Amino acid sequence: MGNMRTFILMAAMTALLMGLGWLLGGQGGAIMALVFAGAGNIWAWWNSDKAVLRQHNAVPVTEQNGAELLALVRELAGNAGLPMPKVYLLPTDQPNAFATGRNPENSAVAVTQGLLRILNRDELAGVIAHELAHIQNRDTLTMTVTATLAGAIAMLGNMFMFSGSRDGRGGGLGGLIAMLVAPLAASLVQMAISRTREYSADRRGAEIMGKPLALASALAKIANAAGRTVNVPAERNPASAAMFIINPLGAMRMDALFATHPPTQSRIDKLAELAGTRTPGVL
C-alpha cells in the first residue's frame, strides 16, 4: 500500500512538472520536464532519505557519542520485531524527531538535541517507538519521497520567477507560476500523507513501548516547546515538515500550507483513552 501511494505521488508530481515545462517552453519544455522528472523520481526512490538527513544536518550516532540512545533504540526495535535502524542526531534546540528510509531494512531514526534535553527516558522511548511504528507501517517511503519531490518543485518555482525564453514564455508568467507552485506542492503533500498516519503511529508506538501516557506526555512537551524554538533547516525545507512527530514550522509563510499533523491535544486524548484515563487540557 505504501509503495502504491508513492507511485501515485511520483506520477502526480511528474504531471505537474510536465505542465510547468509546457507553460514555460512548449512541447520542448514538457519533454525536458519529463526527462527531469523521470531522473528525479529514480533518484528520490533511492536517495531521498539521505537527502533529507543532509538537509537537516544530521550527525550519525555511534557507540562513542550516544551509547545509551543506541541501546534504547535497539531495545525498542527488538520489541517491534524490526531490524536496528540507523540513528542520527539533529543539531537543533527544537525538540522533535522523524523517521526515514525506503523500507525497514534501510531505515533511520533522527532525534534533535532539544528532544534529548527535555524528555525523560520513558518519554524519549515513546517518541522513538512512534518513529519505529512509522517504519513498521511503511509510512517512511511515502513521507520521505514526498518531502524530497515537493521540495524540488518548490525550488523550481523560485527558479521560474527569473526564467524567460525566446518565444515569450517565462518572465511574468514564470513569476505567476512561482506563486502557484508552492501551494500545489503543499497540496500534493497533504493528499499523499494522511493525518491518520500519526494516530496509527501513536497507537502502535504505545504498544511497542507499553506506556501510552509517556508518549502523551512527550507530545505535550514537544508541542509546547517547538512553537517557541525555530528549526532553521525545517523552515528552509518546509516540505519535510510532515515527517516530524510534531509540526516543526513556526508562524512563517509555509506553516499553514504544509500543515499535515492532526491537533496534538486530540492525539494526547486518544493515547489517554488507550491507557484508560483522561487528560483534559494537557496543552
Short mmCIF file of N, CA and C in Angstrom, two decimals, residues 38 49 64 90 103 115 175 246 270:
data_model
loop_
_atom_site.label_atom_id
_atom_site.label_comp_id
_atom_site.label_asym_id
_atom_site.label_seq_id
_atom_site.Cartn_x
_atom_site.Cartn_y
_atom_site.Cartn_z
N GLY A 38 11.60 12.04 -14.58
CA GLY A 38 11.96 10.62 -14.55
C GLY A 38 13.24 10.39 -13.77
N ASP A 49 16.06 9.60 1.40
CA ASP A 49 16.33 9.57 2.83
C ASP A 49 17.66 10.25 3.15
N GLN A 64 30.36 5.66 20.55
CA GLN A 64 31.23 6.61 21.21
C GLN A 64 30.50 7.88 21.65
N LEU A 90 20.04 15.48 15.26
CA LEU A 90 19.83 16.73 14.53
C LEU A 90 20.26 17.89 15.43
N ASN A 103 12.48 1.27 3.39
CA ASN A 103 11.92 0.04 3.95
C ASN A 103 12.56 -0.19 5.31
N LEU A 115 15.27 17.51 21.91
CA LEU A 115 14.44 16.40 22.38
C LEU A 115 15.14 15.67 23.52
N GLY A 175 6.84 34.27 -12.96
CA GLY A 175 6.55 34.81 -11.65
C GLY A 175 5.20 34.34 -11.13
N ILE A 246 5.98 16.24 15.54
CA ILE A 246 5.19 17.46 15.75
C ILE A 246 5.61 18.45 14.67
N LYS A 270 -6.45 10.55 22.59
CA LYS A 270 -6.56 9.16 22.12
C LYS A 270 -5.60 8.25 22.87
#
